[in-house]
mmCIF file of C-alpha atoms and ligand atoms in Angstrom:
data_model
loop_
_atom_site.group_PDB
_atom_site.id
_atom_site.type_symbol
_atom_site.label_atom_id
_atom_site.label_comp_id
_atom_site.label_asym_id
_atom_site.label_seq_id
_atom_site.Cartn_x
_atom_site.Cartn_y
_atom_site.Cartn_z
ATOM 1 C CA UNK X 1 29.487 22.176 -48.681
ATOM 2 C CA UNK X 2 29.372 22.890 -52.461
ATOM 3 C CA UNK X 3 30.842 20.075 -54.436
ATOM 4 C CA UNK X 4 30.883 22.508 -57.574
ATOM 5 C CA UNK X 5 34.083 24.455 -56.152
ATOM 6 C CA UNK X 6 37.083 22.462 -56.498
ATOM 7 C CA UNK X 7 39.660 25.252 -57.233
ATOM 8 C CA UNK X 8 39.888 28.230 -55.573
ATOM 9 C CA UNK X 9 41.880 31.560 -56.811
ATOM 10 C CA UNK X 10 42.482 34.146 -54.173
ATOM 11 C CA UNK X 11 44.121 37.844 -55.352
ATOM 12 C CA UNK X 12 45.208 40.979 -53.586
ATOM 13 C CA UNK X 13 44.285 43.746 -55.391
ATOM 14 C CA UNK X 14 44.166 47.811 -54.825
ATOM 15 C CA UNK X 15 46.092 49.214 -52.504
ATOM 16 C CA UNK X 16 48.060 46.992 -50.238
ATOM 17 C CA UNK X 17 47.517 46.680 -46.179
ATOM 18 C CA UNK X 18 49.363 45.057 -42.931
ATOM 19 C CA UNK X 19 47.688 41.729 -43.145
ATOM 20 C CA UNK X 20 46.895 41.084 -46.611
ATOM 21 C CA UNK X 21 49.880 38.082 -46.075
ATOM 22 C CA UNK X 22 47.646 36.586 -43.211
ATOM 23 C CA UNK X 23 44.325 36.797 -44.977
ATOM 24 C CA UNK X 24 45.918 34.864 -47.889
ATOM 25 C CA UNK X 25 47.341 32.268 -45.599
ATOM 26 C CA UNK X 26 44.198 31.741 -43.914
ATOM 27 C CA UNK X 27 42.257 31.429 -47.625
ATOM 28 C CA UNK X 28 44.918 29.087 -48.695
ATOM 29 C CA UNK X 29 44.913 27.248 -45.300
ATOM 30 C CA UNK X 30 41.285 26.838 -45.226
ATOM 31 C CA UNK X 31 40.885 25.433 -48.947
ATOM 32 C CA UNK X 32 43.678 22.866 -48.119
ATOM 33 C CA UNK X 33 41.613 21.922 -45.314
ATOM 34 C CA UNK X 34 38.149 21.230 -46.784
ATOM 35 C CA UNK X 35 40.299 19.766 -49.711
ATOM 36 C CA UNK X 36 40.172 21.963 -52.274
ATOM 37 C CA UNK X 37 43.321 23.296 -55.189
ATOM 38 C CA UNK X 38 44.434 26.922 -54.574
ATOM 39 C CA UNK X 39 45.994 28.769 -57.026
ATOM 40 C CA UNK X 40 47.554 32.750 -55.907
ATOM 41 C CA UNK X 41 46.601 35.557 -58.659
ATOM 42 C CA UNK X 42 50.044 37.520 -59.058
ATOM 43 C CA UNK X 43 49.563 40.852 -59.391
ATOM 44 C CA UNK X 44 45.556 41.776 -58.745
ATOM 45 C CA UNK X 45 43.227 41.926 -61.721
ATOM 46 C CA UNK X 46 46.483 42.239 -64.384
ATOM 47 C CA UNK X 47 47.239 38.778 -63.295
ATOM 48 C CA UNK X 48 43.745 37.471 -63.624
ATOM 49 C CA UNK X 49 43.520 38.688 -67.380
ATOM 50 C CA UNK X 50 47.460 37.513 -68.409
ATOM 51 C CA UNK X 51 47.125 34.032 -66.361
ATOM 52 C CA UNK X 52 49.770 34.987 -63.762
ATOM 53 C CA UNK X 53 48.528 32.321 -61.873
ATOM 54 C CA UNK X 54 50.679 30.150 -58.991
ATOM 55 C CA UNK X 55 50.015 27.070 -57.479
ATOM 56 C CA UNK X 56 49.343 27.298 -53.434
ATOM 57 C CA UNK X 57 49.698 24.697 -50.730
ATOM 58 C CA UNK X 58 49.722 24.787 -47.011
ATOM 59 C CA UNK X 59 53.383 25.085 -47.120
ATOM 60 C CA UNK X 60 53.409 27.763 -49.780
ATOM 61 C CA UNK X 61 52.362 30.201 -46.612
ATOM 62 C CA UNK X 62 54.744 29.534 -44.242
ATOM 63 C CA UNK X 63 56.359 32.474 -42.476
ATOM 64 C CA UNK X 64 54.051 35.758 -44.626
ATOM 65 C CA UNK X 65 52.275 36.285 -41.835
ATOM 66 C CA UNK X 66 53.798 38.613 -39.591
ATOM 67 C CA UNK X 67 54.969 40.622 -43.148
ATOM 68 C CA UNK X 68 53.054 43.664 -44.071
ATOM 69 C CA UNK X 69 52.663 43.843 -48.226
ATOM 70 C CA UNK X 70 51.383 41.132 -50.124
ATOM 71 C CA UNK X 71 54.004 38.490 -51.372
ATOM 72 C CA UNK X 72 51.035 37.987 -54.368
ATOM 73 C CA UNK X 73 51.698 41.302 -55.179
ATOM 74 C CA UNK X 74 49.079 43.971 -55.870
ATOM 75 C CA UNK X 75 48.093 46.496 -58.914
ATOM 76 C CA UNK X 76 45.785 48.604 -60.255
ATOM 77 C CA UNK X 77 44.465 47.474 -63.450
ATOM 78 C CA UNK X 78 42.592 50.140 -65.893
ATOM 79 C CA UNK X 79 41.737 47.299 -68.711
ATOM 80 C CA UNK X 80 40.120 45.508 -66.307
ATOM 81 C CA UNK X 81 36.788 48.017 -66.265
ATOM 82 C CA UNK X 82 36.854 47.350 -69.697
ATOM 83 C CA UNK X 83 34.055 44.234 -70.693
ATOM 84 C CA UNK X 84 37.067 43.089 -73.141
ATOM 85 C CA UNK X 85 40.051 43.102 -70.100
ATOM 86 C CA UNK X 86 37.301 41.164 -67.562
ATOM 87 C CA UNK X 87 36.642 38.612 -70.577
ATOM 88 C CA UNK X 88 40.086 37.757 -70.795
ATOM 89 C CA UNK X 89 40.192 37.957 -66.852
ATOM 90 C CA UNK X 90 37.336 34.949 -66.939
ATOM 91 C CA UNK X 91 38.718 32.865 -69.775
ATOM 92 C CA UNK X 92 41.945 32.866 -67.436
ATOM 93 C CA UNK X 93 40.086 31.558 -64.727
ATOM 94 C CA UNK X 94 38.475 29.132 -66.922
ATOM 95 C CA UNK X 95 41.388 27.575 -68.803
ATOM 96 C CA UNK X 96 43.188 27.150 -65.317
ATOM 97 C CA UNK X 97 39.837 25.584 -64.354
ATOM 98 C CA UNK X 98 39.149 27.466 -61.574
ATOM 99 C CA UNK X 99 35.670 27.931 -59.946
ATOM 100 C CA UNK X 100 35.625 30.422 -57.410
ATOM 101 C CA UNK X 101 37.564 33.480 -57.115
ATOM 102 C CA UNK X 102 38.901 35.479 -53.463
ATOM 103 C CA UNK X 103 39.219 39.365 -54.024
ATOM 104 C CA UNK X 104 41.210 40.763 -50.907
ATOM 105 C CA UNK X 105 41.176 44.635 -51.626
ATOM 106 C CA UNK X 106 38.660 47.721 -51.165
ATOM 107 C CA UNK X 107 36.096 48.766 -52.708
ATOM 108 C CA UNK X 108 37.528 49.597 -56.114
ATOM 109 C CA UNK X 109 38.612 45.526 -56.130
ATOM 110 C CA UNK X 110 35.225 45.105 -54.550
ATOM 111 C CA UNK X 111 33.538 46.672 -57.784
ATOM 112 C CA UNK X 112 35.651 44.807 -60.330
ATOM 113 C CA UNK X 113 34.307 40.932 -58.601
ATOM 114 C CA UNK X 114 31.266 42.077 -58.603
ATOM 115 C CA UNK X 115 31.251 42.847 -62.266
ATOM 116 C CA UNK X 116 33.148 40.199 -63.155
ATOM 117 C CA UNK X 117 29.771 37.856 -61.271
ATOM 118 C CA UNK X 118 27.214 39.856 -63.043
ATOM 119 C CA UNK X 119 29.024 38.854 -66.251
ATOM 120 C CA UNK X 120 30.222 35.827 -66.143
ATOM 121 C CA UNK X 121 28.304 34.369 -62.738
ATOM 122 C CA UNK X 122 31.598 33.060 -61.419
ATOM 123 C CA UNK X 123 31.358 32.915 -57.770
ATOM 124 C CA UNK X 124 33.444 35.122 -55.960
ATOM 125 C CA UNK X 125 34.024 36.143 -52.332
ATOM 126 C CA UNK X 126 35.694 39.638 -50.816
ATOM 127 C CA UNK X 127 37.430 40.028 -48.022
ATOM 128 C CA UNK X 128 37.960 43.811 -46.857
ATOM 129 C CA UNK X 129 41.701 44.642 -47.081
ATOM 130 C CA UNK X 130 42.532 48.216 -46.794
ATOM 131 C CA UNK X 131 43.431 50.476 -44.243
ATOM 132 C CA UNK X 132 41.305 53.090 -44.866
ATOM 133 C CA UNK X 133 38.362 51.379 -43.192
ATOM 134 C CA UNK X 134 36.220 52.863 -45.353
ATOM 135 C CA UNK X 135 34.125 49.990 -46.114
ATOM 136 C CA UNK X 136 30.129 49.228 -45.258
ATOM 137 C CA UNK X 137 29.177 45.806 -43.891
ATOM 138 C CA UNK X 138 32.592 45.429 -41.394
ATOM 139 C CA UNK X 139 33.505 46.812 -38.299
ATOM 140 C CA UNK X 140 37.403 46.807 -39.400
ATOM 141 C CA UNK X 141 39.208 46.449 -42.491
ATOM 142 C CA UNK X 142 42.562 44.502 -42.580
ATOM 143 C CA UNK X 143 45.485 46.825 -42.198
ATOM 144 C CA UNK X 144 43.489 49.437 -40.306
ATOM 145 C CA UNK X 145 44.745 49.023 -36.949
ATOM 146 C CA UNK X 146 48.054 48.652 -37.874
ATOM 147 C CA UNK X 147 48.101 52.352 -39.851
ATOM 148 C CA UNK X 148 46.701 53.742 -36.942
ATOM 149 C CA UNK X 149 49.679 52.428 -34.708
ATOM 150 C CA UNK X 150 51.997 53.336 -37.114
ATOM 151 C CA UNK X 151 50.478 56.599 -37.036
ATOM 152 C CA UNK X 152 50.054 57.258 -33.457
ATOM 153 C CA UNK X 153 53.681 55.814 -32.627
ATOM 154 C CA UNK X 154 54.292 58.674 -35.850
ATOM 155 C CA UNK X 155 52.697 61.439 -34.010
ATOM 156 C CA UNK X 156 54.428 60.332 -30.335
ATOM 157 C CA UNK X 157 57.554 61.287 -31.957
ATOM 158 C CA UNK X 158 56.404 64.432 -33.507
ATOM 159 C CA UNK X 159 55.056 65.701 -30.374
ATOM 160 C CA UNK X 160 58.608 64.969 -28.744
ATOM 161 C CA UNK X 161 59.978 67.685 -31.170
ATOM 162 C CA UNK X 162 56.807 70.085 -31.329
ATOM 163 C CA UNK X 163 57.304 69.837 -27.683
ATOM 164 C CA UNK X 164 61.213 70.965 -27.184
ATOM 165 C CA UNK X 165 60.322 73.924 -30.023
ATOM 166 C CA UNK X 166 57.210 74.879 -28.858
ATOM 167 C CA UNK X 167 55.228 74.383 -31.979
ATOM 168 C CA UNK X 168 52.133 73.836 -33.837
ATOM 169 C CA UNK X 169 52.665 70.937 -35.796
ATOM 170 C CA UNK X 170 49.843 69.619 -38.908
ATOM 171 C CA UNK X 171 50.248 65.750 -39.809
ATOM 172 C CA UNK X 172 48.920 64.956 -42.353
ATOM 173 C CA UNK X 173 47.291 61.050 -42.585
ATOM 174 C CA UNK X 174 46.479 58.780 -45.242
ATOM 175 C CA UNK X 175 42.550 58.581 -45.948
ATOM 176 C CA UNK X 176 41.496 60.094 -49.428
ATOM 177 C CA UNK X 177 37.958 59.255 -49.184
ATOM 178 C CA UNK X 178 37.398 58.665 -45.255
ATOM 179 C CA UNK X 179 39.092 59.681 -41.996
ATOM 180 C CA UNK X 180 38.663 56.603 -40.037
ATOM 181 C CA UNK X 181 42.495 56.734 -39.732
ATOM 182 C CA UNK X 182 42.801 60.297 -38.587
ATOM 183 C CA UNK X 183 39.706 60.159 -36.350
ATOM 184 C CA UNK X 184 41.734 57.848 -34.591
ATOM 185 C CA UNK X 185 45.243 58.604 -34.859
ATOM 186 C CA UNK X 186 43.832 61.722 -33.604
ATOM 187 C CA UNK X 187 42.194 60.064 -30.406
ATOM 188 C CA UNK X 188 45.178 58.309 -29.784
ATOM 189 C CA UNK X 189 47.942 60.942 -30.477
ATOM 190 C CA UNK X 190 45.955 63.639 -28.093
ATOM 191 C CA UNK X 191 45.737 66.225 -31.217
ATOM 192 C CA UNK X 192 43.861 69.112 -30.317
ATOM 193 C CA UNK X 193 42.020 68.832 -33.910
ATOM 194 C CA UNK X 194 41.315 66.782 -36.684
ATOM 195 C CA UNK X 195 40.238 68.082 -39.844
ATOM 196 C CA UNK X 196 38.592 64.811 -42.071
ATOM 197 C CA UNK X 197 36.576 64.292 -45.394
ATOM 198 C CA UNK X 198 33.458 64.051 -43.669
ATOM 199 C CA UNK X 199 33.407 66.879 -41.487
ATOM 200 C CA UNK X 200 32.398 70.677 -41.854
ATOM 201 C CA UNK X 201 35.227 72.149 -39.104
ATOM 202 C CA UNK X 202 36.039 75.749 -40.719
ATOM 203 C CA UNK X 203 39.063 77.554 -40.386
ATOM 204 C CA UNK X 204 37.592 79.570 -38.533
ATOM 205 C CA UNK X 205 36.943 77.324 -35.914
ATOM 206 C CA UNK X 206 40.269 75.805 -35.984
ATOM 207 C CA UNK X 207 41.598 79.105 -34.962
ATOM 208 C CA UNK X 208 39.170 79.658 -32.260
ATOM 209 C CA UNK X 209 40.333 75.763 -30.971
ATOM 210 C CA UNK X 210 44.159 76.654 -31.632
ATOM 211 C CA UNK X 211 43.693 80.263 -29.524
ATOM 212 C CA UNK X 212 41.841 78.702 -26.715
ATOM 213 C CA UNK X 213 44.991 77.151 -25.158
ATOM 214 C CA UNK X 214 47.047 80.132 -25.676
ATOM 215 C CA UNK X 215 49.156 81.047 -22.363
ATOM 216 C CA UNK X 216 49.296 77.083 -21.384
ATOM 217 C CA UNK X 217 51.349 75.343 -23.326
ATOM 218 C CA UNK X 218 48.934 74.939 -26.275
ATOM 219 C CA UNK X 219 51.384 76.775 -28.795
ATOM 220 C CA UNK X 220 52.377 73.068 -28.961
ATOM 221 C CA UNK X 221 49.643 71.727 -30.430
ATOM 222 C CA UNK X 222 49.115 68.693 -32.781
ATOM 223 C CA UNK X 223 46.512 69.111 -35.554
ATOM 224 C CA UNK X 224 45.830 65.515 -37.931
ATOM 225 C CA UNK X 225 44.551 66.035 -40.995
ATOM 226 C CA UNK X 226 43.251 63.282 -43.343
ATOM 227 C CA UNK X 227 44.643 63.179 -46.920
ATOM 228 C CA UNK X 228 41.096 64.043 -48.672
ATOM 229 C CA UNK X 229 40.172 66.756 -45.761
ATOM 230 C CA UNK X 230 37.207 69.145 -47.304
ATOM 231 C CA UNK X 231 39.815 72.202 -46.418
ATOM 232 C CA UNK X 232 42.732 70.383 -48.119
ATOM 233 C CA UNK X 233 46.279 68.801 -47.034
ATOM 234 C CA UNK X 234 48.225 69.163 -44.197
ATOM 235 C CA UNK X 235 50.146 71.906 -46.267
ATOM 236 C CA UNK X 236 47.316 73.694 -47.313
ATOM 237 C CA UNK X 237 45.855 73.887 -43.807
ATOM 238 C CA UNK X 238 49.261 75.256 -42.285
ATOM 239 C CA UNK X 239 49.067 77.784 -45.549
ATOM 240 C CA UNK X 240 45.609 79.571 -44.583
ATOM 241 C CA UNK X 241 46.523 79.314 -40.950
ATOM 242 C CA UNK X 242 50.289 81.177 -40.927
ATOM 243 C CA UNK X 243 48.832 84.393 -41.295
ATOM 244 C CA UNK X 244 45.787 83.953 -38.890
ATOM 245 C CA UNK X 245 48.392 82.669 -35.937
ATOM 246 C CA UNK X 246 51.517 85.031 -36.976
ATOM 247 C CA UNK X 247 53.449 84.157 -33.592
ATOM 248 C CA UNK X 248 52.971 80.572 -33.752
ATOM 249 C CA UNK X 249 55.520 78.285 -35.178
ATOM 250 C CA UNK X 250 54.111 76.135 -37.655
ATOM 251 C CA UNK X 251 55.283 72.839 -39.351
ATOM 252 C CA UNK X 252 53.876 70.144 -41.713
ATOM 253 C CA UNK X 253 54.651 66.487 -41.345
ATOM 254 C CA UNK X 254 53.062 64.232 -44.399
ATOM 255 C CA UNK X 255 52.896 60.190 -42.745
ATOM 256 C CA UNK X 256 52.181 59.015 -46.551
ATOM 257 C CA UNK X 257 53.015 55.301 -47.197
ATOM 258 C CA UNK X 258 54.583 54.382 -44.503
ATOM 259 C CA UNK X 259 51.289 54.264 -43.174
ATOM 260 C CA UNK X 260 50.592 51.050 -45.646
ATOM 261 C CA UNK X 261 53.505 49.265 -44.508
ATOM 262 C CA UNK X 262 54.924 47.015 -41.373
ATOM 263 C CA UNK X 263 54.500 44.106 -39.700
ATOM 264 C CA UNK X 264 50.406 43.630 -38.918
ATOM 265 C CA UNK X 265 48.990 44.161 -35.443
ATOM 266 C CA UNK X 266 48.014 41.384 -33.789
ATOM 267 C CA UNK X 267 44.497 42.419 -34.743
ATOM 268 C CA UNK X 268 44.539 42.663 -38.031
ATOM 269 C CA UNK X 269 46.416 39.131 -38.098
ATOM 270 C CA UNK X 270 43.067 38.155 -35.956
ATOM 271 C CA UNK X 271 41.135 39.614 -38.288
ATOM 272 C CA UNK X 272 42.510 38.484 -40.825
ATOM 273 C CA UNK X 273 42.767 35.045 -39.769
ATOM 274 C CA UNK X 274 38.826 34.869 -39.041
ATOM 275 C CA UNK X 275 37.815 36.374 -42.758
ATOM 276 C CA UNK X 276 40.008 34.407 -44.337
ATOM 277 C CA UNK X 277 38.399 31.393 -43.148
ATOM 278 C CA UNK X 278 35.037 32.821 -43.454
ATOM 279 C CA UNK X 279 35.296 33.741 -47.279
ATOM 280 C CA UNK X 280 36.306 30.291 -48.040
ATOM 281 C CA UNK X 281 33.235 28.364 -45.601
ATOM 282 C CA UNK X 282 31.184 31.026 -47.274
ATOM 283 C CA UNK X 283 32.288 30.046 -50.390
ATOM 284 C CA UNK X 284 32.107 26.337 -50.160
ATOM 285 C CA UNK X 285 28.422 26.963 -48.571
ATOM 286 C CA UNK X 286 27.154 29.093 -52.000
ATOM 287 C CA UNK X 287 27.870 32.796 -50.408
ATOM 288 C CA UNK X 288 28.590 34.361 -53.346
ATOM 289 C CA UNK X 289 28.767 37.916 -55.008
ATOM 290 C CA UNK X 290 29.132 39.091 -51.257
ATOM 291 C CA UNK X 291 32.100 40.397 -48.695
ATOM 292 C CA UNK X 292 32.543 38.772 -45.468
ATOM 293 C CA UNK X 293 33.388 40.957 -42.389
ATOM 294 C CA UNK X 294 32.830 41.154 -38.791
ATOM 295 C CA UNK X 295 30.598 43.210 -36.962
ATOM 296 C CA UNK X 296 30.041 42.811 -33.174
ATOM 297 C CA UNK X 297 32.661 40.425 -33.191
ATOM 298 C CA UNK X 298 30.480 38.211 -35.434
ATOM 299 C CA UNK X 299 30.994 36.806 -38.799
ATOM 300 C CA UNK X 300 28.652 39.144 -41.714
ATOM 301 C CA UNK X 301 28.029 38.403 -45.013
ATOM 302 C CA UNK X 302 27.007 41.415 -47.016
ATOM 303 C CA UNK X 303 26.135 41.470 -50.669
ATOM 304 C CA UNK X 304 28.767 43.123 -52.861
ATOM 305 C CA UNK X 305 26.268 45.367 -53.883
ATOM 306 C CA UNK X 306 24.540 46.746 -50.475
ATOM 307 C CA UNK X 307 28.280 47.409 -49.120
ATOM 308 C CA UNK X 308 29.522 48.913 -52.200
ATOM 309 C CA UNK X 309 26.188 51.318 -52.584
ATOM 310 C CA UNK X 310 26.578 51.801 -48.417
ATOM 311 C CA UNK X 311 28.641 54.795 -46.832
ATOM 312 C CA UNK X 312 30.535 54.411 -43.772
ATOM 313 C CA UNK X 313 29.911 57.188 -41.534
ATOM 314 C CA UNK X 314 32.630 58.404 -39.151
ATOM 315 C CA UNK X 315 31.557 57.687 -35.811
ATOM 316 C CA UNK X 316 29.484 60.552 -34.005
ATOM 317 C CA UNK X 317 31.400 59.532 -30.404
ATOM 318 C CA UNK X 318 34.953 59.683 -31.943
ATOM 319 C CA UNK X 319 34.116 63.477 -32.495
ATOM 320 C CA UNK X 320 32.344 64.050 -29.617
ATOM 321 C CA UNK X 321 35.357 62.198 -27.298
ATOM 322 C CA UNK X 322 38.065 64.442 -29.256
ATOM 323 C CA UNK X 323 36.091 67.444 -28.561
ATOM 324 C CA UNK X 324 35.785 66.541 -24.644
ATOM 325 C CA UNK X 325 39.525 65.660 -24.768
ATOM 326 C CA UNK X 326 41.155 68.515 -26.622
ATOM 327 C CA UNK X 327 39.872 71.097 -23.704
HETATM 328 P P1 LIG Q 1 40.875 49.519 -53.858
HETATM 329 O O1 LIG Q 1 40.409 48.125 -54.094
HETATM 330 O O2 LIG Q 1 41.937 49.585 -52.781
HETATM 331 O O3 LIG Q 1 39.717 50.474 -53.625
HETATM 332 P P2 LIG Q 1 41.213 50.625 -56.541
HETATM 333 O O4 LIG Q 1 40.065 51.575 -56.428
HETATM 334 O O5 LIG Q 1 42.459 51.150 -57.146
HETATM 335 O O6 LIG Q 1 41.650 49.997 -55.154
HETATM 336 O O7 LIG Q 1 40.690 49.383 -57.404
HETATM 337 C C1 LIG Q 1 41.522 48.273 -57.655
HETATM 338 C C2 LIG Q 1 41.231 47.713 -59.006
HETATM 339 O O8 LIG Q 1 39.881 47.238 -59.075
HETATM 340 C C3 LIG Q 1 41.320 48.692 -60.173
HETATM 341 O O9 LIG Q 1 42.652 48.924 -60.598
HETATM 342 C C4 LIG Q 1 40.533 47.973 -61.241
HETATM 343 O O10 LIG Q 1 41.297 46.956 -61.866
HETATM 344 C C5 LIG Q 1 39.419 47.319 -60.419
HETATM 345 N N1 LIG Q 1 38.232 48.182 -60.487
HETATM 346 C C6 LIG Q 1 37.995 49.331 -59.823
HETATM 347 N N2 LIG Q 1 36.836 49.892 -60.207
HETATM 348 C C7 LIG Q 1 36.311 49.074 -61.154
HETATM 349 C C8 LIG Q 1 35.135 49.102 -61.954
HETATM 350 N N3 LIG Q 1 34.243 50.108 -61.868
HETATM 351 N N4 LIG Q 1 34.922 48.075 -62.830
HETATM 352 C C9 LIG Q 1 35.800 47.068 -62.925
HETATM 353 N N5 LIG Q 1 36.947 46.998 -62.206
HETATM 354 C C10 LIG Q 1 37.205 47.960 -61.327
HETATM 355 O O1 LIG Q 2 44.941 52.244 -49.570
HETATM 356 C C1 LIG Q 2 44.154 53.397 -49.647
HETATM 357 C C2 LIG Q 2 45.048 54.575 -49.711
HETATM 358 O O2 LIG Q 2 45.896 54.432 -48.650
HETATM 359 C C3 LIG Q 2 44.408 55.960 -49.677
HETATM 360 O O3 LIG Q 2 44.174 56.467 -48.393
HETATM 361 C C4 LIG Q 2 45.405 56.782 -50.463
HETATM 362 O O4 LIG Q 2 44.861 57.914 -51.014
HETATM 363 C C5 LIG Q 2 45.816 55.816 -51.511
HETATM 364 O O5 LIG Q 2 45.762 54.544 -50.926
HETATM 365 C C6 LIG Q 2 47.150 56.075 -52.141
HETATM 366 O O6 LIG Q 2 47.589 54.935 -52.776
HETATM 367 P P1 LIG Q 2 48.530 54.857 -54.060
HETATM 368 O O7 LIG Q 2 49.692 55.724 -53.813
HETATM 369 O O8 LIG Q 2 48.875 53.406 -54.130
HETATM 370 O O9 LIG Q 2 47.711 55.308 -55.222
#
């Protein structure tokens, strides 16, 4: 174990996800144990370059971790891609005599530690907190089986209504680079499409799906769509398909934030847990400039780099599973 690292910063930084609070308490948790300081970054990156800096002990984490948010708050921080901002950022870190830094975020947070090593070669760690699971080098991201519970539970209710009225119904997911969330809110709330970033499904084909059922009871039909879809939002969608499907009765329900909030699944407070304690071991064993994650329910470490410069694919089965189920 590195003797080097005495004091340890973690941050939350980007958008916020369900079990954020646990990762933190397992980072703080962890340093306590192998004896180390911890101080919390309030705030993301805008703390790190105005010294909004608190002092962490085991006790300071009692009761966050069944809370969704991120009681170190989170930002988004524009002078912090600026060389000047991510000096000011470092000399922080420095006067507070800190040695190692913990980025829980995505890959926009991702991008800003690994700058901030390249510059300054202070170690830091990242631990994938977002629930877009959009991110290279883990199976899961924190917070992403939590949106897609919240979702699904979302779409149950929807299809109570869609059901009584007989209509078509387009929810629209969070997701503006990925549909990991829709592919699987889809699965799991029986829609009879999904329409994601990463997929080439026309309009044309949605039709021909939507028709297909006609005479069942298919003019209820759910149909996700993922924020960033290539054909647009949920209201676009329902826009170019109103005058294909004239007798159909068409609604748009937008999930938005909600999506980013509640109390974490039991598997992202699992997940959490384990990373948590990974970054820090990592840490305190020189694994630096890198993101910890699981794959195959195994501990990875991945350089910053390779997962930042990687693209998650969707999974080939989700689609293929849908496509089987939506008959
Ligand atoms: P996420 O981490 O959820 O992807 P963002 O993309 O908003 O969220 O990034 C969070 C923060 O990370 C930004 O507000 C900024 O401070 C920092 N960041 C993002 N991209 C860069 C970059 N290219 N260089 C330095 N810092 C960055
Ligand atoms: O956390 C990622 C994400 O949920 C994206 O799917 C979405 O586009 C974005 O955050 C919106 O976040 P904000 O409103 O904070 O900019």
């Amino acid at each position: 174990m590195s003797a080097e690292i005495k004091n340890i910063a973690v941050m939350t930084s980007g958008g916020d996800a369900p079990g954020m609070n646990a990762a933190i308490r397992a980072v703080v948790r962890t340093a306590v144990f192998y004896d180390r300081k911890v101080f919390g970054v309030v705030k993301g990156y805008d703390g790190l370059i105005h010294g909004n800096f608190i002092t962490l002990n085991a006790q300071s984490v009692c009761n966050i971790l069944h809370y969704g948010g991120t009681f170190l708050k989170s930002a988004r921080c524009l002078e912090f891609k600026e060389k000047e901002g991510r000096q000011k950022a470092y000399d922080s870190l420095k006067s507070m005599g800190i040695d190692a830094l913990v980025v829980i975020g995505g890959d926009g947070s991702f991008t800003g530690a690994h700058v901030l090593y390249n510059e300054f070669g202070i170690p830091v760690i990242g631990i994938p907190g977002t629930i877009d699971n959009d991110l290279a080098g883990t199976d899961f991201t924190i917070g992403f089986d939590t949106a897609c519970n919240t979702a699904a539970s979302a779409i149950d209710k929807i299809r109570d209504t869609a059901s009584s009225h007989e209509r078509l119904f387009f929810v629209e997911v969070m997701g503006r680079d990925s549909g990991s969330i829709a592919i699987n809110a889809g699965i799991a709330g029986g829609a009879i499409s999904t329409i994601i970033p990463e997929s080439d499904i026309t309009i044309e084909d949605l039709i021909q799906t939507l028709k297909r059922g006609t005479g069942s009871d298919r003019s209820t039909s759910l149909v996700i769509v993922a924020e960033g879809g290539h054909l647009g939002g949920a209201y676009q969608v329902a826009e170019m398909v109103k005058p294909l499907l004239p007798d159909y009765d068409i609604r748009v329900t937008i999930l938005g934030h909600l999506q980013r909030g509640g109390a974490p699944s039991a598997l992202d407070r699992v997940l959490a847990s384990r990373l948590g304690v990974a970054a820090v071991e990592g840490l305190l064993k020189g694994a630096f400039d890198v993101m910890v994650g699981m794959i195959n329910n195994a501990i990875v470490y991945t350089p910053l780099e390779t997962a930042l410069n990687s693209v998650k694919e969707p999974d080939p089965e989700d689609f293929r599973i849908a496509g089987i189920l939506a008959i």
